[in-house]
Amino acid sequence: AQTIHQWPVAEIKAVGSPLSLGCTIKGKSSPNLYWYWQATGGTLQQLFYSITVGQVESVVQLNLSASRPKDDQFILSTEKLLLSHSGFYLCAWNQNNQAPLFGEGTRLSVL
Amino acid sequence: AQSVTQPDARVTVSEGASLQLRCKYSYSGTPYLFWYVQYPRQGLQLLLKYYSGDPVVQGVNGFEAEFIKSNSSFHLRKASVHWSDSAVYFCAVSGANYNVLYFGSGTKLTVEP
């Protein structure tokens, strides 16, 4: 069975500090991968998607970057956090005509 | 422009009552439509999806949705709600390649005993 794992579960970071969030898919090869951001109590906004290793497309950057170093791994990062980066970050995956399926998310608080 | 509108931010119903959550979309191509549910502090779970064919699609836990092309709507329904259905429900639209998924603002459903 396919599993999606996001890490860490939660982070508390200072403004101006770096950030790295991870997402791993197990049990599938060559999945499409997605990053979404959800402001507290708000809707979801797609940030990035990746169809293949080494290729990432930006939808809305929000001063963040993403990378896909391995087939099963998607990384979201920034060198300097802003207060506005606080929220809930969700990774999702799909293949073929399947609807995107989501991980459990990472809650980020920037202080 | 691509967008999804969920006009009801909050809906409260009694347990056992029927439910309809509204969703209207704007999409320039052929829309692929989804309903997701989010329980507190969790990720999203897929309830159902519509690509083509029968405009009424069945999902998990007794949910269904009807695609009405003339009205650009994809409302979610359930005949009898349970307290465990209390959650936030999101409607979303994408194109055939799923590269970008556009979400509505969500509807918070509260089921009262």
PDB file of C-alpha atoms in Angstrom:
ATOM      1  CA  ALA A   1       0.000   0.000   0.000  1.00  0.00           C
ATOM      2  CA  GLN A   2       1.104   3.526  -0.698  1.00  0.00           C
ATOM      3  CA  THR A   3       1.965   5.730   2.230  1.00  0.00           C
ATOM      4  CA  ILE A   4       2.776   9.402   2.408  1.00  0.00           C
ATOM      5  CA  HIS A   5       4.831  10.731   5.276  1.00  0.00           C
ATOM      6  CA  GLN A   6       5.471  14.350   6.125  1.00  0.00           C
ATOM      7  CA  TRP A   7       8.102  15.588   8.524  1.00  0.00           C
ATOM      8  CA  PRO A   8       8.274  17.174  10.972  1.00  0.00           C
ATOM      9  CA  VAL A   9       4.758  17.037  12.370  1.00  0.00           C
ATOM     10  CA  ALA A  10       5.142  20.531  13.793  1.00  0.00           C
ATOM     11  CA  GLU A  11       7.748  23.280  13.940  1.00  0.00           C
ATOM     12  CA  ILE A  12       8.179  26.483  15.892  1.00  0.00           C
ATOM     13  CA  LYS A  13      10.713  28.763  14.226  1.00  0.00           C
ATOM     14  CA  ALA A  14      11.974  32.299  14.554  1.00  0.00           C
ATOM     15  CA  VAL A  15      11.521  34.950  11.881  1.00  0.00           C
ATOM     16  CA  GLY A  16      14.582  34.973   9.653  1.00  0.00           C
ATOM     17  CA  SER A  17      15.552  31.375  10.368  1.00  0.00           C
ATOM     18  CA  PRO A  18      15.782  28.697   7.671  1.00  0.00           C
ATOM     19  CA  LEU A  19      13.175  26.008   7.096  1.00  0.00           C
ATOM     20  CA  SER A  20      13.078  22.598   5.511  1.00  0.00           C
ATOM     21  CA  LEU A  21       9.950  20.451   5.344  1.00  0.00           C
ATOM     22  CA  GLY A  22       9.907  16.992   3.840  1.00  0.00           C
ATOM     23  CA  CYS A  23       7.507  14.603   2.182  1.00  0.00           C
ATOM     24  CA  THR A  24       8.128  10.975   1.231  1.00  0.00           C
ATOM     25  CA  ILE A  25       5.953   8.610  -0.771  1.00  0.00           C
ATOM     26  CA  LYS A  26       6.431   4.901  -0.308  1.00  0.00           C
ATOM     27  CA  GLY A  27       5.045   2.141  -2.475  1.00  0.00           C
ATOM     28  CA  LYS A  28       4.798   4.040  -5.750  1.00  0.00           C
ATOM     29  CA  SER A  29       7.334   4.891  -8.408  1.00  0.00           C
ATOM     30  CA  SER A  30       7.294   8.182 -10.311  1.00  0.00           C
ATOM     31  CA  PRO A  31       4.418   9.823  -8.461  1.00  0.00           C
ATOM     32  CA  ASN A  32       3.333  13.383  -9.163  1.00  0.00           C
ATOM     33  CA  LEU A  33       3.988  15.427  -6.025  1.00  0.00           C
ATOM     34  CA  TYR A  34       2.406  18.646  -4.752  1.00  0.00           C
ATOM     35  CA  TRP A  35       2.874  21.190  -1.957  1.00  0.00           C
ATOM     36  CA  TYR A  36      -0.017  23.195  -0.533  1.00  0.00           C
ATOM     37  CA  TRP A  37      -0.210  25.852   2.153  1.00  0.00           C
ATOM     38  CA  GLN A  38      -3.182  26.534   4.406  1.00  0.00           C
ATOM     39  CA  ALA A  39      -3.376  29.640   6.543  1.00  0.00           C
ATOM     40  CA  THR A  40      -4.920  28.993   9.940  1.00  0.00           C
ATOM     41  CA  GLY A  41      -8.639  28.571   9.396  1.00  0.00           C
ATOM     42  CA  GLY A  42      -8.254  29.277   5.700  1.00  0.00           C
ATOM     43  CA  THR A  43      -8.343  27.627   2.331  1.00  0.00           C
ATOM     44  CA  LEU A  44      -5.584  25.736   0.586  1.00  0.00           C
ATOM     45  CA  GLN A  45      -3.252  27.360  -1.881  1.00  0.00           C
ATOM     46  CA  GLN A  46      -1.066  25.272  -4.129  1.00  0.00           C
ATOM     47  CA  LEU A  47       2.617  26.193  -4.021  1.00  0.00           C
ATOM     48  CA  PHE A  48       4.500  23.743  -6.238  1.00  0.00           C
ATOM     49  CA  TYR A  49       4.169  20.557  -8.228  1.00  0.00           C
ATOM     50  CA  SER A  50       6.649  18.047  -9.589  1.00  0.00           C
ATOM     51  CA  ILE A  51       6.117  15.459 -12.286  1.00  0.00           C
ATOM     52  CA  THR A  52       9.587  13.967 -12.197  1.00  0.00           C
ATOM     53  CA  VAL A  53      12.860  13.964 -10.278  1.00  0.00           C
ATOM     54  CA  GLY A  54      14.737  17.230 -10.499  1.00  0.00           C
ATOM     55  CA  GLN A  55      11.844  19.176 -12.005  1.00  0.00           C
ATOM     56  CA  VAL A  56       9.653  21.477  -9.941  1.00  0.00           C
ATOM     57  CA  GLU A  57       7.078  23.971 -11.180  1.00  0.00           C
ATOM     58  CA  SER A  58       6.022  26.949  -9.109  1.00  0.00           C
ATOM     59  CA  VAL A  59       2.360  27.899  -8.801  1.00  0.00           C
ATOM     60  CA  VAL A  60       2.617  30.501  -6.026  1.00  0.00           C
ATOM     61  CA  GLN A  61       6.023  31.006  -4.480  1.00  0.00           C
ATOM     62  CA  LEU A  62       5.416  32.934  -1.251  1.00  0.00           C
ATOM     63  CA  ASN A  63       9.232  33.287  -0.896  1.00  0.00           C
ATOM     64  CA  LEU A  64       9.565  29.505  -0.666  1.00  0.00           C
ATOM     65  CA  SER A  65      11.345  27.000  -2.870  1.00  0.00           C
ATOM     66  CA  ALA A  66      10.906  23.321  -3.525  1.00  0.00           C
ATOM     67  CA  SER A  67      13.098  20.503  -4.733  1.00  0.00           C
ATOM     68  CA  ARG A  68      12.696  16.883  -5.698  1.00  0.00           C
ATOM     69  CA  PRO A  69      16.043  15.219  -5.028  1.00  0.00           C
ATOM     70  CA  LYS A  70      14.697  11.671  -5.270  1.00  0.00           C
ATOM     71  CA  ASP A  71      11.758  10.002  -6.975  1.00  0.00           C
ATOM     72  CA  ASP A  72       9.959   9.555  -3.669  1.00  0.00           C
ATOM     73  CA  GLN A  73      10.952  12.799  -1.923  1.00  0.00           C
ATOM     74  CA  PHE A  74       9.713  16.393  -2.117  1.00  0.00           C
ATOM     75  CA  ILE A  75      11.325  19.148  -0.038  1.00  0.00           C
ATOM     76  CA  LEU A  76       9.956  22.614   0.753  1.00  0.00           C
ATOM     77  CA  SER A  77      12.410  25.184   2.041  1.00  0.00           C
ATOM     78  CA  THR A  78      13.384  28.780   2.570  1.00  0.00           C
ATOM     79  CA  GLU A  79      16.479  30.489   3.885  1.00  0.00           C
ATOM     80  CA  LYS A  80      14.567  33.191   5.775  1.00  0.00           C
ATOM     81  CA  LEU A  81      11.179  32.654   7.335  1.00  0.00           C
ATOM     82  CA  LEU A  82       8.562  35.387   7.469  1.00  0.00           C
ATOM     83  CA  LEU A  83       5.686  35.684   9.919  1.00  0.00           C
ATOM     84  CA  SER A  84       3.368  35.118   6.963  1.00  0.00           C
ATOM     85  CA  HIS A  85       4.798  31.626   6.452  1.00  0.00           C
ATOM     86  CA  SER A  86       2.906  30.378   9.488  1.00  0.00           C
ATOM     87  CA  GLY A  87       0.242  27.804   8.710  1.00  0.00           C
ATOM     88  CA  PHE A  88      -0.304  24.224   7.731  1.00  0.00           C
ATOM     89  CA  TYR A  89       1.745  22.669   4.924  1.00  0.00           C
ATOM     90  CA  LEU A  90       0.335  19.711   3.081  1.00  0.00           C
ATOM     91  CA  CYS A  91       2.014  17.377   0.635  1.00  0.00           C
ATOM     92  CA  ALA A  92      -0.034  15.353  -1.846  1.00  0.00           C
ATOM     93  CA  TRP A  93       0.609  12.792  -4.538  1.00  0.00           C
ATOM     94  CA  ASN A  94      -1.152  11.143  -7.439  1.00  0.00           C
ATOM     95  CA  GLN A  95      -0.634   9.058 -10.532  1.00  0.00           C
ATOM     96  CA  ASN A  96      -2.550   8.637 -13.764  1.00  0.00           C
ATOM     97  CA  ASN A  97      -6.194   9.650 -13.288  1.00  0.00           C
ATOM     98  CA  GLN A  98      -6.193   9.353  -9.526  1.00  0.00           C
ATOM     99  CA  ALA A  99      -7.312  12.274  -7.407  1.00  0.00           C
ATOM    100  CA  PRO A 100      -4.502  13.837  -5.347  1.00  0.00           C
ATOM    101  CA  LEU A 101      -4.154  12.184  -1.934  1.00  0.00           C
ATOM    102  CA  PHE A 102      -2.832  14.160   0.997  1.00  0.00           C
ATOM    103  CA  GLY A 103      -0.434  13.614   3.851  1.00  0.00           C
ATOM    104  CA  GLU A 104      -1.129  14.540   7.458  1.00  0.00           C
ATOM    105  CA  GLY A 105       0.589  17.887   7.169  1.00  0.00           C
ATOM    106  CA  THR A 106       3.169  19.941   9.041  1.00  0.00           C
ATOM    107  CA  ARG A 107       2.059  22.758  11.307  1.00  0.00           C
ATOM    108  CA  LEU A 108       4.448  25.709  11.249  1.00  0.00           C
ATOM    109  CA  SER A 109       4.463  28.574  13.714  1.00  0.00           C
ATOM    110  CA  VAL A 110       6.789  31.465  12.967  1.00  0.00           C
ATOM    111  CA  LEU A 111       7.429  33.754  15.940  1.00  0.00           C
TER     112      LEU A 111
ATOM    113  CA  ALA B   1      -9.731  32.681 -14.280  1.00  0.00           C
ATOM    114  CA  GLN B   2     -10.053  29.422 -12.396  1.00  0.00           C
ATOM    115  CA  SER B   3     -11.848  29.571  -9.097  1.00  0.00           C
ATOM    116  CA  VAL B   4     -14.138  27.746  -6.705  1.00  0.00           C
ATOM    117  CA  THR B   5     -16.799  29.389  -4.581  1.00  0.00           C
ATOM    118  CA  GLN B   6     -18.276  27.839  -1.481  1.00  0.00           C
ATOM    119  CA  PRO B   7     -20.814  30.440  -0.393  1.00  0.00           C
ATOM    120  CA  ASP B   8     -21.541  28.992   3.031  1.00  0.00           C
ATOM    121  CA  ALA B   9     -18.680  29.379   5.493  1.00  0.00           C
ATOM    122  CA  ARG B  10     -20.601  27.539   8.226  1.00  0.00           C
ATOM    123  CA  VAL B  11     -23.503  25.117   8.143  1.00  0.00           C
ATOM    124  CA  THR B  12     -25.229  23.624  11.175  1.00  0.00           C
ATOM    125  CA  VAL B  13     -27.631  20.707  10.905  1.00  0.00           C
ATOM    126  CA  SER B  14     -29.218  18.280  13.322  1.00  0.00           C
ATOM    127  CA  GLU B  15     -28.115  14.669  13.424  1.00  0.00           C
ATOM    128  CA  GLY B  16     -30.208  12.599  11.046  1.00  0.00           C
ATOM    129  CA  ALA B  17     -31.110  15.561   8.861  1.00  0.00           C
ATOM    130  CA  SER B  18     -30.210  15.829   5.201  1.00  0.00           C
ATOM    131  CA  LEU B  19     -27.326  17.975   4.038  1.00  0.00           C
ATOM    132  CA  GLN B  20     -26.337  20.005   1.011  1.00  0.00           C
ATOM    133  CA  LEU B  21     -23.059  21.900   0.785  1.00  0.00           C
ATOM    134  CA  ARG B  22     -22.842  24.243  -2.162  1.00  0.00           C
ATOM    135  CA  CYS B  23     -19.978  24.614  -4.607  1.00  0.00           C
ATOM    136  CA  LYS B  24     -19.720  26.632  -7.806  1.00  0.00           C
ATOM    137  CA  TYR B  25     -16.681  26.662 -10.016  1.00  0.00           C
ATOM    138  CA  SER B  26     -15.185  28.643 -12.844  1.00  0.00           C
ATOM    139  CA  TYR B  27     -12.855  26.729 -15.113  1.00  0.00           C
ATOM    140  CA  SER B  28     -11.903  27.426 -18.700  1.00  0.00           C
ATOM    141  CA  GLY B  29     -11.412  23.820 -19.807  1.00  0.00           C
ATOM    142  CA  THR B  30     -13.035  20.530 -18.918  1.00  0.00           C
ATOM    143  CA  PRO B  31     -13.322  20.538 -15.126  1.00  0.00           C
ATOM    144  CA  TYR B  32     -12.281  17.678 -12.895  1.00  0.00           C
ATOM    145  CA  LEU B  33     -14.126  18.157  -9.628  1.00  0.00           C
ATOM    146  CA  PHE B  34     -13.453  16.945  -6.107  1.00  0.00           C
ATOM    147  CA  TRP B  35     -14.784  17.100  -2.589  1.00  0.00           C
ATOM    148  CA  TYR B  36     -12.383  16.671   0.330  1.00  0.00           C
ATOM    149  CA  VAL B  37     -13.003  16.623   4.077  1.00  0.00           C
ATOM    150  CA  GLN B  38     -10.637  17.883   6.757  1.00  0.00           C
ATOM    151  CA  TYR B  39     -10.959  16.894  10.394  1.00  0.00           C
ATOM    152  CA  PRO B  40      -9.298  19.095  13.017  1.00  0.00           C
ATOM    153  CA  ARG B  41      -5.509  19.245  12.742  1.00  0.00           C
ATOM    154  CA  GLN B  42      -5.452  16.605  10.012  1.00  0.00           C
ATOM    155  CA  GLY B  43      -4.770  16.397   6.315  1.00  0.00           C
ATOM    156  CA  LEU B  44      -7.465  16.188   3.659  1.00  0.00           C
ATOM    157  CA  GLN B  45      -9.381  13.024   2.845  1.00  0.00           C
ATOM    158  CA  LEU B  46     -10.965  12.486  -0.535  1.00  0.00           C
ATOM    159  CA  LEU B  47     -14.755  12.040  -0.448  1.00  0.00           C
ATOM    160  CA  LEU B  48     -15.484  11.795  -4.154  1.00  0.00           C
ATOM    161  CA  LYS B  49     -14.435  12.926  -7.592  1.00  0.00           C
ATOM    162  CA  TYR B  50     -16.095  13.627 -10.939  1.00  0.00           C
ATOM    163  CA  TYR B  51     -14.422  13.349 -14.303  1.00  0.00           C
ATOM    164  CA  SER B  52     -17.176  12.489 -16.770  1.00  0.00           C
ATOM    165  CA  GLY B  53     -20.230  10.308 -17.286  1.00  0.00           C
ATOM    166  CA  ASP B  54     -23.096  10.042 -14.821  1.00  0.00           C
ATOM    167  CA  PRO B  55     -23.399  13.513 -13.259  1.00  0.00           C
ATOM    168  CA  VAL B  56     -24.280  12.041  -9.877  1.00  0.00           C
ATOM    169  CA  VAL B  57     -21.249  10.487  -8.241  1.00  0.00           C
ATOM    170  CA  GLN B  58     -21.187   8.427  -5.107  1.00  0.00           C
ATOM    171  CA  GLY B  59     -18.476   8.808  -2.508  1.00  0.00           C
ATOM    172  CA  VAL B  60     -17.482   7.424   0.835  1.00  0.00           C
ATOM    173  CA  ASN B  61     -19.654   7.400   3.950  1.00  0.00           C
ATOM    174  CA  GLY B  62     -22.912   7.986   2.063  1.00  0.00           C
ATOM    175  CA  PHE B  63     -21.885  11.252   0.397  1.00  0.00           C
ATOM    176  CA  GLU B  64     -22.802  12.043  -3.183  1.00  0.00           C
ATOM    177  CA  ALA B  65     -22.435  15.044  -5.455  1.00  0.00           C
ATOM    178  CA  GLU B  66     -24.146  16.196  -8.617  1.00  0.00           C
ATOM    179  CA  PHE B  67     -22.364  17.910 -11.489  1.00  0.00           C
ATOM    180  CA  ILE B  68     -24.628  20.460 -13.171  1.00  0.00           C
ATOM    181  CA  LYS B  69     -22.726  21.864 -16.126  1.00  0.00           C
ATOM    182  CA  SER B  70     -25.298  24.524 -17.003  1.00  0.00           C
ATOM    183  CA  ASN B  71     -24.999  25.964 -13.526  1.00  0.00           C
ATOM    184  CA  SER B  72     -21.248  25.324 -13.023  1.00  0.00           C
ATOM    185  CA  SER B  73     -22.114  23.641  -9.766  1.00  0.00           C
ATOM    186  CA  PHE B  74     -21.005  20.549  -7.898  1.00  0.00           C
ATOM    187  CA  HIS B  75     -23.022  20.407  -4.689  1.00  0.00           C
ATOM    188  CA  LEU B  76     -22.339  17.780  -2.027  1.00  0.00           C
ATOM    189  CA  ARG B  77     -25.259  15.916  -0.453  1.00  0.00           C
ATOM    190  CA  LYS B  78     -25.944  13.394   2.242  1.00  0.00           C
ATOM    191  CA  ALA B  79     -29.318  11.947   3.131  1.00  0.00           C
ATOM    192  CA  SER B  80     -28.737  11.614   6.872  1.00  0.00           C
ATOM    193  CA  VAL B  81     -25.793  13.158   8.719  1.00  0.00           C
ATOM    194  CA  HIS B  82     -24.036  11.759  11.754  1.00  0.00           C
ATOM    195  CA  TRP B  83     -22.220  13.695  14.472  1.00  0.00           C
ATOM    196  CA  SER B  84     -18.938  12.298  13.124  1.00  0.00           C
ATOM    197  CA  ASP B  85     -19.512  14.210   9.872  1.00  0.00           C
ATOM    198  CA  SER B  86     -18.641  17.439  11.671  1.00  0.00           C
ATOM    199  CA  ALA B  87     -15.580  18.762   9.809  1.00  0.00           C
ATOM    200  CA  VAL B  88     -14.522  21.255   7.150  1.00  0.00           C
ATOM    201  CA  TYR B  89     -15.432  20.370   3.586  1.00  0.00           C
ATOM    202  CA  PHE B  90     -13.512  21.645   0.582  1.00  0.00           C
ATOM    203  CA  CYS B  91     -14.576  21.659  -3.044  1.00  0.00           C
ATOM    204  CA  ALA B  92     -11.798  21.735  -5.650  1.00  0.00           C
ATOM    205  CA  VAL B  93     -11.346  21.859  -9.424  1.00  0.00           C
ATOM    206  CA  SER B  94      -8.490  21.011 -11.738  1.00  0.00           C
ATOM    207  CA  GLY B  95      -7.813  20.172 -15.346  1.00  0.00           C
ATOM    208  CA  ALA B  96      -7.104  16.726 -16.735  1.00  0.00           C
ATOM    209  CA  ASN B  97      -3.418  16.854 -15.808  1.00  0.00           C
ATOM    210  CA  TYR B  98      -4.098  17.656 -12.124  1.00  0.00           C
ATOM    211  CA  ASN B  99      -1.051  19.916 -12.094  1.00  0.00           C
ATOM    212  CA  VAL B 100      -2.909  22.663 -10.279  1.00  0.00           C
ATOM    213  CA  LEU B 101      -5.814  22.133  -7.921  1.00  0.00           C
ATOM    214  CA  TYR B 102      -7.965  25.157  -7.040  1.00  0.00           C
ATOM    215  CA  PHE B 103      -9.778  24.989  -3.722  1.00  0.00           C
ATOM    216  CA  GLY B 104     -12.784  26.791  -2.383  1.00  0.00           C
ATOM    217  CA  SER B 105     -12.675  28.507   0.975  1.00  0.00           C
ATOM    218  CA  GLY B 106     -14.283  25.562   2.740  1.00  0.00           C
ATOM    219  CA  THR B 107     -17.526  25.000   4.638  1.00  0.00           C
ATOM    220  CA  LYS B 108     -17.404  24.137   8.305  1.00  0.00           C
ATOM    221  CA  LEU B 109     -20.124  21.625   9.074  1.00  0.00           C
ATOM    222  CA  THR B 110     -21.402  21.210  12.615  1.00  0.00           C
ATOM    223  CA  VAL B 111     -23.794  18.358  13.339  1.00  0.00           C
ATOM    224  CA  GLU B 112     -25.814  18.912  16.481  1.00  0.00           C
ATOM    225  CA  PRO B 113     -27.182  15.996  18.537  1.00  0.00           C
TER     226      PRO B 113
END
